Amino acid sequence: LAVGGVADPAAARKALRGELIKIVGPDMSRDLNLDHADSVPAVVMMVGVNGTGKTTTVGKLGRMLVAQGRTVLFGAADTFRAAAAEQLTTWGERVGVRTVRGDEGADPASVAFNAVDEGITEGVDVVLVDTAGRLHTKVGLMDELGKVKRVIEKKAPVNEVLLVIDATTGQNGLTQARIFAEVVDITGIVLTKLDGSAKGGIVVQVQRELGVPVKFIGLGEGPDDLAPFDAAQFVDGLLGE
């Protein structure tokens, strides 16, 4: 079989690998922007619908940052889902990060504000803010997320807004992505449940749709199952290498 005039299977595979890497976008910067002034922490907001693994991703990212020697604080601003603050606190205890939380049903923006405020007082490097992800109406989501971000920005700039998408949702994940991108400036994507390579096509679609890079992929349930996205490694996984 000749592919693009290449008859040798090994050469054809190499050519295909090169093309796939180009499609995945090797030139997009996938670094997490954690630059911040000495007086304030870097702030990362995690957004996405419920059930995508958002709270778990906050925990795993916290673990990764602690392993890099950074000091971290969690803000449990998903006050809508009863178990969310509890889940985040448990993750915090596992990875050595304190969680700032409010009462169930508290104003999410005030919890986020308090987390950043305490982050400033304690001189931490990064505050990771978990947010509610109910898509009951776009207007409600827009109002709430917009308010959380505005209120945080009274204290410190928001460095990153990471959208968490479940890779198994396919087209539905893209629809979610569009809605969140309309609501708040997404700076990067975290794809969870990408342990099956057949789901990989969503990487290309969502990057093209939103114009922002996939920065991390979630590969399982363990605390270390979050990895920086690497285009070449990802393509090798698709090709079964």
PDB file of C-alpha atoms in Angstrom:
ATOM      1  CA  LEU A   1       0.000   0.000   0.000  1.00  0.00           C
ATOM      2  CA  ALA A   2       1.440   3.343  -1.012  1.00  0.00           C
ATOM      3  CA  VAL A   3       0.632   6.305   1.257  1.00  0.00           C
ATOM      4  CA  GLY A   4       1.355   9.659  -0.340  1.00  0.00           C
ATOM      5  CA  GLY A   5       3.773   7.947  -2.690  1.00  0.00           C
ATOM      6  CA  VAL A   6       5.464   6.093   0.194  1.00  0.00           C
ATOM      7  CA  ALA A   7       5.370   2.304  -0.263  1.00  0.00           C
ATOM      8  CA  ASP A   8       7.606   1.263   2.644  1.00  0.00           C
ATOM      9  CA  PRO A   9       5.372   0.577   5.723  1.00  0.00           C
ATOM     10  CA  ALA A  10       7.874   1.992   8.229  1.00  0.00           C
ATOM     11  CA  ALA A  11       8.322   5.170   6.168  1.00  0.00           C
ATOM     12  CA  ALA A  12       4.548   5.470   5.707  1.00  0.00           C
ATOM     13  CA  ARG A  13       4.035   5.149   9.452  1.00  0.00           C
ATOM     14  CA  LYS A  14       6.655   7.798  10.095  1.00  0.00           C
ATOM     15  CA  ALA A  15       4.980  10.143   7.600  1.00  0.00           C
ATOM     16  CA  LEU A  16       1.577   9.514   9.206  1.00  0.00           C
ATOM     17  CA  ARG A  17       3.037  10.160  12.668  1.00  0.00           C
ATOM     18  CA  GLY A  18       4.473  13.471  11.474  1.00  0.00           C
ATOM     19  CA  GLU A  19       1.147  14.556   9.975  1.00  0.00           C
ATOM     20  CA  LEU A  20      -0.793  13.610  13.102  1.00  0.00           C
ATOM     21  CA  ILE A  21       1.597  15.542  15.340  1.00  0.00           C
ATOM     22  CA  LYS A  22       1.096  18.595  13.104  1.00  0.00           C
ATOM     23  CA  ILE A  23      -2.685  18.267  13.438  1.00  0.00           C
ATOM     24  CA  VAL A  24      -2.462  17.994  17.238  1.00  0.00           C
ATOM     25  CA  GLY A  25      -0.530  21.279  17.301  1.00  0.00           C
ATOM     26  CA  PRO A  26       3.019  20.884  18.586  1.00  0.00           C
ATOM     27  CA  ASP A  27       3.603  24.654  18.605  1.00  0.00           C
ATOM     28  CA  MET A  28       0.858  25.517  21.104  1.00  0.00           C
ATOM     29  CA  SER A  29       2.269  26.468  24.498  1.00  0.00           C
ATOM     30  CA  ARG A  30       1.006  23.976  27.054  1.00  0.00           C
ATOM     31  CA  ASP A  31       2.786  25.409  30.084  1.00  0.00           C
ATOM     32  CA  LEU A  32       0.691  26.446  33.054  1.00  0.00           C
ATOM     33  CA  ASN A  33       1.043  30.204  33.534  1.00  0.00           C
ATOM     34  CA  LEU A  34       1.850  30.625  37.218  1.00  0.00           C
ATOM     35  CA  ASP A  35       3.629  33.993  37.024  1.00  0.00           C
ATOM     36  CA  HIS A  36       2.571  36.256  39.866  1.00  0.00           C
ATOM     37  CA  ALA A  37       3.672  39.295  41.821  1.00  0.00           C
ATOM     38  CA  ASP A  38       5.394  38.672  45.155  1.00  0.00           C
ATOM     39  CA  SER A  39       2.411  39.998  47.078  1.00  0.00           C
ATOM     40  CA  VAL A  40      -0.276  37.758  45.532  1.00  0.00           C
ATOM     41  CA  PRO A  41      -0.553  34.085  44.543  1.00  0.00           C
ATOM     42  CA  ALA A  42      -1.154  32.776  41.037  1.00  0.00           C
ATOM     43  CA  VAL A  43      -4.851  31.878  40.707  1.00  0.00           C
ATOM     44  CA  VAL A  44      -6.179  28.975  38.638  1.00  0.00           C
ATOM     45  CA  MET A  45      -9.937  28.516  38.188  1.00  0.00           C
ATOM     46  CA  MET A  46     -11.233  25.063  37.264  1.00  0.00           C
ATOM     47  CA  VAL A  47     -14.500  25.033  35.297  1.00  0.00           C
ATOM     48  CA  GLY A  48     -16.625  22.370  33.597  1.00  0.00           C
ATOM     49  CA  VAL A  49     -19.879  20.476  34.005  1.00  0.00           C
ATOM     50  CA  ASN A  50     -20.408  18.184  36.972  1.00  0.00           C
ATOM     51  CA  GLY A  51     -19.234  14.638  36.452  1.00  0.00           C
ATOM     52  CA  THR A  52     -16.196  15.456  34.323  1.00  0.00           C
ATOM     53  CA  GLY A  53     -13.738  14.957  37.187  1.00  0.00           C
ATOM     54  CA  LYS A  54     -13.247  18.637  37.950  1.00  0.00           C
ATOM     55  CA  THR A  55     -12.786  18.387  41.720  1.00  0.00           C
ATOM     56  CA  THR A  56     -10.527  15.353  41.305  1.00  0.00           C
ATOM     57  CA  THR A  57      -8.463  17.313  38.774  1.00  0.00           C
ATOM     58  CA  VAL A  58      -7.996  20.151  41.285  1.00  0.00           C
ATOM     59  CA  GLY A  59      -6.674  17.566  43.758  1.00  0.00           C
ATOM     60  CA  LYS A  60      -4.310  15.974  41.231  1.00  0.00           C
ATOM     61  CA  LEU A  61      -3.025  19.351  40.018  1.00  0.00           C
ATOM     62  CA  GLY A  62      -2.440  20.341  43.639  1.00  0.00           C
ATOM     63  CA  ARG A  63      -0.376  17.210  44.116  1.00  0.00           C
ATOM     64  CA  MET A  64       1.660  17.961  40.986  1.00  0.00           C
ATOM     65  CA  LEU A  65       2.379  21.538  42.114  1.00  0.00           C
ATOM     66  CA  VAL A  66       3.331  20.448  45.644  1.00  0.00           C
ATOM     67  CA  ALA A  67       5.728  17.902  44.127  1.00  0.00           C
ATOM     68  CA  GLN A  68       7.319  20.828  42.235  1.00  0.00           C
ATOM     69  CA  GLY A  69       7.942  22.555  45.564  1.00  0.00           C
ATOM     70  CA  ARG A  70       5.120  25.109  45.335  1.00  0.00           C
ATOM     71  CA  THR A  71       2.812  26.038  48.198  1.00  0.00           C
ATOM     72  CA  VAL A  72      -0.858  25.619  47.311  1.00  0.00           C
ATOM     73  CA  LEU A  73      -4.289  26.440  48.733  1.00  0.00           C
ATOM     74  CA  PHE A  74      -7.628  25.017  47.501  1.00  0.00           C
ATOM     75  CA  GLY A  75     -10.824  27.084  47.288  1.00  0.00           C
ATOM     76  CA  ALA A  76     -14.015  24.988  47.403  1.00  0.00           C
ATOM     77  CA  ALA A  77     -16.256  27.368  45.454  1.00  0.00           C
ATOM     78  CA  ASP A  78     -18.560  24.577  44.251  1.00  0.00           C
ATOM     79  CA  THR A  79     -21.057  25.169  47.051  1.00  0.00           C
ATOM     80  CA  PHE A  80     -23.983  23.793  45.057  1.00  0.00           C
ATOM     81  CA  ARG A  81     -23.009  20.116  45.154  1.00  0.00           C
ATOM     82  CA  ALA A  82     -23.078  18.943  48.761  1.00  0.00           C
ATOM     83  CA  ALA A  83     -20.169  16.528  48.431  1.00  0.00           C
ATOM     84  CA  ALA A  84     -17.859  18.812  46.451  1.00  0.00           C
ATOM     85  CA  ALA A  85     -16.247  20.672  49.383  1.00  0.00           C
ATOM     86  CA  GLU A  86     -15.915  17.404  51.303  1.00  0.00           C
ATOM     87  CA  GLN A  87     -14.314  15.703  48.301  1.00  0.00           C
ATOM     88  CA  LEU A  88     -11.872  18.588  47.799  1.00  0.00           C
ATOM     89  CA  THR A  89     -10.982  18.670  51.502  1.00  0.00           C
ATOM     90  CA  THR A  90     -10.237  14.918  51.381  1.00  0.00           C
ATOM     91  CA  TRP A  91      -7.993  15.456  48.351  1.00  0.00           C
ATOM     92  CA  GLY A  92      -6.278  18.319  50.180  1.00  0.00           C
ATOM     93  CA  GLU A  93      -5.556  16.074  53.134  1.00  0.00           C
ATOM     94  CA  ARG A  94      -4.110  13.430  50.803  1.00  0.00           C
ATOM     95  CA  VAL A  95      -1.793  15.832  49.006  1.00  0.00           C
ATOM     96  CA  GLY A  96      -0.925  18.205  51.862  1.00  0.00           C
ATOM     97  CA  VAL A  97      -3.005  21.232  50.831  1.00  0.00           C
ATOM     98  CA  ARG A  98      -5.428  23.164  53.029  1.00  0.00           C
ATOM     99  CA  THR A  99      -8.948  23.756  51.675  1.00  0.00           C
ATOM    100  CA  VAL A 100     -10.864  26.995  52.222  1.00  0.00           C
ATOM    101  CA  ARG A 101     -14.594  26.271  52.189  1.00  0.00           C
ATOM    102  CA  GLY A 102     -17.907  27.857  53.127  1.00  0.00           C
ATOM    103  CA  ASP A 103     -21.236  26.452  54.246  1.00  0.00           C
ATOM    104  CA  GLU A 104     -23.273  24.422  51.790  1.00  0.00           C
ATOM    105  CA  GLY A 105     -25.174  26.851  49.582  1.00  0.00           C
ATOM    106  CA  ALA A 106     -22.819  29.745  50.434  1.00  0.00           C
ATOM    107  CA  ASP A 107     -22.066  32.329  47.752  1.00  0.00           C
ATOM    108  CA  PRO A 108     -19.371  30.723  45.538  1.00  0.00           C
ATOM    109  CA  ALA A 109     -17.754  34.087  44.806  1.00  0.00           C
ATOM    110  CA  SER A 110     -17.303  34.829  48.510  1.00  0.00           C
ATOM    111  CA  VAL A 111     -15.647  31.428  49.068  1.00  0.00           C
ATOM    112  CA  ALA A 112     -13.296  32.070  46.129  1.00  0.00           C
ATOM    113  CA  PHE A 113     -12.560  35.576  47.473  1.00  0.00           C
ATOM    114  CA  ASN A 114     -11.763  34.190  50.932  1.00  0.00           C
ATOM    115  CA  ALA A 115      -9.493  31.518  49.463  1.00  0.00           C
ATOM    116  CA  VAL A 116      -7.462  34.086  47.537  1.00  0.00           C
ATOM    117  CA  ASP A 117      -7.459  36.432  50.535  1.00  0.00           C
ATOM    118  CA  GLU A 118      -6.075  33.669  52.771  1.00  0.00           C
ATOM    119  CA  GLY A 119      -3.605  32.750  50.027  1.00  0.00           C
ATOM    120  CA  ILE A 120      -2.290  36.322  50.123  1.00  0.00           C
ATOM    121  CA  THR A 121      -2.076  36.286  53.940  1.00  0.00           C
ATOM    122  CA  GLU A 122      -0.235  32.967  53.980  1.00  0.00           C
ATOM    123  CA  GLY A 123       2.026  33.901  51.083  1.00  0.00           C
ATOM    124  CA  VAL A 124       1.223  30.765  49.056  1.00  0.00           C
ATOM    125  CA  ASP A 125       2.327  30.363  45.439  1.00  0.00           C
ATOM    126  CA  VAL A 126      -0.916  29.097  43.898  1.00  0.00           C
ATOM    127  CA  VAL A 127      -4.628  29.111  44.765  1.00  0.00           C
ATOM    128  CA  LEU A 128      -6.683  26.505  42.884  1.00  0.00           C
ATOM    129  CA  VAL A 129     -10.400  27.343  42.814  1.00  0.00           C
ATOM    130  CA  ASP A 130     -12.987  24.631  42.156  1.00  0.00           C
ATOM    131  CA  THR A 131     -16.295  25.937  40.735  1.00  0.00           C
ATOM    132  CA  ALA A 132     -19.802  24.552  40.290  1.00  0.00           C
ATOM    133  CA  GLY A 133     -20.557  23.080  36.899  1.00  0.00           C
ATOM    134  CA  ARG A 134     -24.289  22.895  36.549  1.00  0.00           C
ATOM    135  CA  LEU A 135     -25.498  23.713  33.056  1.00  0.00           C
ATOM    136  CA  HIS A 136     -29.083  24.320  34.169  1.00  0.00           C
ATOM    137  CA  THR A 137     -29.181  27.490  32.098  1.00  0.00           C
ATOM    138  CA  LYS A 138     -26.398  29.229  30.296  1.00  0.00           C
ATOM    139  CA  VAL A 139     -27.473  32.529  31.851  1.00  0.00           C
ATOM    140  CA  GLY A 140     -27.198  31.137  35.386  1.00  0.00           C
ATOM    141  CA  LEU A 141     -23.798  29.643  34.658  1.00  0.00           C
ATOM    142  CA  MET A 142     -22.615  32.852  33.030  1.00  0.00           C
ATOM    143  CA  ASP A 143     -23.717  34.981  35.930  1.00  0.00           C
ATOM    144  CA  GLU A 144     -22.121  32.732  38.537  1.00  0.00           C
ATOM    145  CA  LEU A 145     -18.779  32.045  36.851  1.00  0.00           C
ATOM    146  CA  GLY A 146     -18.460  35.642  35.712  1.00  0.00           C
ATOM    147  CA  LYS A 147     -19.083  36.837  39.258  1.00  0.00           C
ATOM    148  CA  VAL A 148     -16.571  34.374  40.767  1.00  0.00           C
ATOM    149  CA  LYS A 149     -13.874  35.607  38.387  1.00  0.00           C
ATOM    150  CA  ARG A 150     -14.677  39.307  38.919  1.00  0.00           C
ATOM    151  CA  VAL A 151     -14.657  38.940  42.704  1.00  0.00           C
ATOM    152  CA  ILE A 152     -11.329  37.055  42.681  1.00  0.00           C
ATOM    153  CA  GLU A 153      -9.850  39.803  40.506  1.00  0.00           C
ATOM    154  CA  LYS A 154     -10.517  42.345  43.235  1.00  0.00           C
ATOM    155  CA  LYS A 155      -7.741  40.519  45.093  1.00  0.00           C
ATOM    156  CA  ALA A 156      -5.470  39.040  42.406  1.00  0.00           C
ATOM    157  CA  PRO A 157      -5.361  38.410  38.656  1.00  0.00           C
ATOM    158  CA  VAL A 158      -6.708  35.060  37.437  1.00  0.00           C
ATOM    159  CA  ASN A 159      -3.804  33.358  35.635  1.00  0.00           C
ATOM    160  CA  GLU A 160      -5.607  30.394  34.133  1.00  0.00           C
ATOM    161  CA  VAL A 161      -9.169  29.219  33.554  1.00  0.00           C
ATOM    162  CA  LEU A 162      -8.921  25.496  32.827  1.00  0.00           C
ATOM    163  CA  LEU A 163     -11.907  23.747  31.268  1.00  0.00           C
ATOM    164  CA  VAL A 164     -12.267  20.110  32.305  1.00  0.00           C
ATOM    165  CA  ILE A 165     -13.874  17.882  29.667  1.00  0.00           C
ATOM    166  CA  ASP A 166     -14.643  14.171  29.881  1.00  0.00           C
ATOM    167  CA  ALA A 167     -13.024  12.701  26.756  1.00  0.00           C
ATOM    168  CA  THR A 168     -15.668   9.977  26.562  1.00  0.00           C
ATOM    169  CA  THR A 169     -18.511  12.459  25.929  1.00  0.00           C
ATOM    170  CA  GLY A 170     -17.512  13.125  22.320  1.00  0.00           C
ATOM    171  CA  GLN A 171     -19.712  15.682  20.580  1.00  0.00           C
ATOM    172  CA  ASN A 172     -21.464  16.557  23.824  1.00  0.00           C
ATOM    173  CA  GLY A 173     -18.108  17.583  25.282  1.00  0.00           C
ATOM    174  CA  LEU A 174     -17.634  20.025  22.418  1.00  0.00           C
ATOM    175  CA  THR A 175     -21.051  21.562  23.039  1.00  0.00           C
ATOM    176  CA  GLN A 176     -20.149  22.038  26.711  1.00  0.00           C
ATOM    177  CA  ALA A 177     -16.833  23.563  25.717  1.00  0.00           C
ATOM    178  CA  ARG A 178     -18.527  26.153  23.495  1.00  0.00           C
ATOM    179  CA  ILE A 179     -20.883  27.217  26.278  1.00  0.00           C
ATOM    180  CA  PHE A 180     -18.107  27.647  28.829  1.00  0.00           C
ATOM    181  CA  ALA A 181     -15.949  29.510  26.303  1.00  0.00           C
ATOM    182  CA  GLU A 182     -18.788  32.005  25.791  1.00  0.00           C
ATOM    183  CA  VAL A 183     -19.060  32.509  29.540  1.00  0.00           C
ATOM    184  CA  VAL A 184     -15.446  32.935  30.591  1.00  0.00           C
ATOM    185  CA  ASP A 185     -12.076  33.204  28.814  1.00  0.00           C
ATOM    186  CA  ILE A 186     -10.778  29.637  28.740  1.00  0.00           C
ATOM    187  CA  THR A 187      -6.956  29.486  28.719  1.00  0.00           C
ATOM    188  CA  GLY A 188      -6.477  25.725  28.588  1.00  0.00           C
ATOM    189  CA  ILE A 189      -8.210  22.360  28.562  1.00  0.00           C
ATOM    190  CA  VAL A 190      -7.890  19.304  30.791  1.00  0.00           C
ATOM    191  CA  LEU A 191      -9.145  16.104  29.152  1.00  0.00           C
ATOM    192  CA  THR A 192     -10.121  13.455  31.679  1.00  0.00           C
ATOM    193  CA  LYS A 193     -10.841   9.748  31.170  1.00  0.00           C
ATOM    194  CA  LEU A 194      -8.470   9.613  28.212  1.00  0.00           C
ATOM    195  CA  ASP A 195      -7.309   6.131  29.143  1.00  0.00           C
ATOM    196  CA  GLY A 196      -8.687   4.778  25.857  1.00  0.00           C
ATOM    197  CA  SER A 197      -6.854   6.118  22.795  1.00  0.00           C
ATOM    198  CA  ALA A 198     -10.013   5.811  20.651  1.00  0.00           C
ATOM    199  CA  LYS A 199     -11.272   8.964  22.384  1.00  0.00           C
ATOM    200  CA  GLY A 200      -8.291  10.953  21.148  1.00  0.00           C
ATOM    201  CA  GLY A 201      -9.997  12.745  18.270  1.00  0.00           C
ATOM    202  CA  ILE A 202     -11.649  15.140  20.704  1.00  0.00           C
ATOM    203  CA  VAL A 203      -8.213  16.681  21.408  1.00  0.00           C
ATOM    204  CA  VAL A 204      -7.977  18.008  17.866  1.00  0.00           C
ATOM    205  CA  GLN A 205     -11.636  19.075  17.703  1.00  0.00           C
ATOM    206  CA  VAL A 206     -11.698  20.972  20.967  1.00  0.00           C
ATOM    207  CA  GLN A 207      -8.392  22.779  20.314  1.00  0.00           C
ATOM    208  CA  ARG A 208      -9.589  23.819  16.874  1.00  0.00           C
ATOM    209  CA  GLU A 209     -12.968  24.889  18.220  1.00  0.00           C
ATOM    210  CA  LEU A 210     -11.659  26.983  21.121  1.00  0.00           C
ATOM    211  CA  GLY A 211      -8.196  27.930  19.879  1.00  0.00           C
ATOM    212  CA  VAL A 212      -6.648  27.003  23.232  1.00  0.00           C
ATOM    213  CA  PRO A 213      -4.367  24.053  24.020  1.00  0.00           C
ATOM    214  CA  VAL A 214      -5.024  20.858  25.892  1.00  0.00           C
ATOM    215  CA  LYS A 215      -2.623  21.341  28.823  1.00  0.00           C
ATOM    216  CA  PHE A 216      -3.241  18.201  30.870  1.00  0.00           C
ATOM    217  CA  ILE A 217      -4.755  14.767  30.430  1.00  0.00           C
ATOM    218  CA  GLY A 218      -6.306  12.607  33.114  1.00  0.00           C
ATOM    219  CA  LEU A 219      -5.507   8.945  32.679  1.00  0.00           C
ATOM    220  CA  GLY A 220      -7.191   7.318  35.670  1.00  0.00           C
ATOM    221  CA  GLU A 221      -8.357   7.707  39.258  1.00  0.00           C
ATOM    222  CA  GLY A 222      -5.039   7.736  41.150  1.00  0.00           C
ATOM    223  CA  PRO A 223      -3.482  10.937  42.544  1.00  0.00           C
ATOM    224  CA  ASP A 224      -0.646  10.773  39.998  1.00  0.00           C
ATOM    225  CA  ASP A 225      -2.884  10.102  36.987  1.00  0.00           C
ATOM    226  CA  LEU A 226      -2.715  13.650  35.646  1.00  0.00           C
ATOM    227  CA  ALA A 227      -0.032  14.324  33.053  1.00  0.00           C
ATOM    228  CA  PRO A 228       1.073  17.359  31.041  1.00  0.00           C
ATOM    229  CA  PHE A 229      -0.123  16.879  27.468  1.00  0.00           C
ATOM    230  CA  ASP A 230       2.648  15.957  25.041  1.00  0.00           C
ATOM    231  CA  ALA A 231       1.709  15.942  21.328  1.00  0.00           C
ATOM    232  CA  ALA A 232       4.288  13.357  20.249  1.00  0.00           C
ATOM    233  CA  GLN A 233       3.523  10.961  23.118  1.00  0.00           C
ATOM    234  CA  PHE A 234      -0.175  11.335  22.455  1.00  0.00           C
ATOM    235  CA  VAL A 235       0.194  10.475  18.762  1.00  0.00           C
ATOM    236  CA  ASP A 236       2.386   7.490  19.620  1.00  0.00           C
ATOM    237  CA  GLY A 237      -0.425   6.303  21.889  1.00  0.00           C
ATOM    238  CA  LEU A 238      -2.931   6.644  19.056  1.00  0.00           C
ATOM    239  CA  LEU A 239      -0.644   4.646  16.769  1.00  0.00           C
ATOM    240  CA  GLY A 240      -0.108   2.017  19.430  1.00  0.00           C
ATOM    241  CA  GLU A 241       3.626   2.622  19.734  1.00  0.00           C
TER     242      GLU A 241
END
